[in-house]
Amino acid sequence: MEELFTIGQTAEMFGLSVQALRYYSKIGLLTPRYTNPNSGYRYYSYEQFNIIDRIKHLQHLGLSLNEIHDIYASPNQISDLRKYLVIQKKKVTEEIDRLSRLSFDISEYEKYFSFDDNNDLSYIPYKVHRPTRHILQVSCIGKTREQRHIDLFRLRHSQEYKNLDVLRQFVLVLDWQDFKKHIITPLKMGLLVVGDVPSNCPDIMKLPSRNSICFQGKILTDDWDGQFAIKIAQAHGCPSVVIASEYEDSLSTFDNCTYEVEIQI
């Protein structure tokens, strides 16, 4: 006579709840080998254990119970299983890519808030070479600081750009002629794009690969001095673009932020 196991014994063996096995039966995935017509007690056979174990493994691989049901109900079980596994692998690969980008974003944001810890405001210029970059930007001309921030927030969270991968770091493109006079006049304001850059997009500005003379300072205050860097940049010819990247030191106020200023030469 075939040995049968109670639903409780079976559930305990596979680390399942009794309710889970009852749900398998409810959706037609796995019915008990025998149900006592008088007591309603459910029993499972040894031959069903392999199915239960496979169900758990397929769930571990990310397949839903409805998908597993469709596989077992199909006349082409192996073929359909392979199709589902290919689809699941694609989903997992996409999720790995998403988590990799998320890990990068977390690391960059942590470094962003560590900037002041690793630098000082001695205003000593230094030369760097930046690769080509892109910013999602709005015009600042004729706008108050509040207006340009509002415009950028609206653009960033618009339907067109809500999935664009950017660093949450404000970047200003400054007027060089005013900058030489110690006046901060933003022409553009944006966020650095770190993912794929959409083509033919007027809202995305390309910052070409160039050498730059840089210094760090709190340029939104009156307490900064970039004259040494300006003189060095002028000695290399006529600078083309001035870029200021913000590094926040507070989550509530912004006027005292440190900026890394790049004078492209």
Coordinates of N, CA and C in Angstrom, one line a residue, residues 148 157 189:
R148 N 14.7 79.8 -11.6 CA 15.5 78.8 -12.3 C 15.5 77.4 -11.7
H157 N 11.5 66.4 -13.6 CA 10.4 65.4 -13.2 C 9.3 65.4 -14.3
M189 N 21.7 76.4 -15.8 CA 21.7 75.7 -14.5 C 21.2 74.3 -14.9

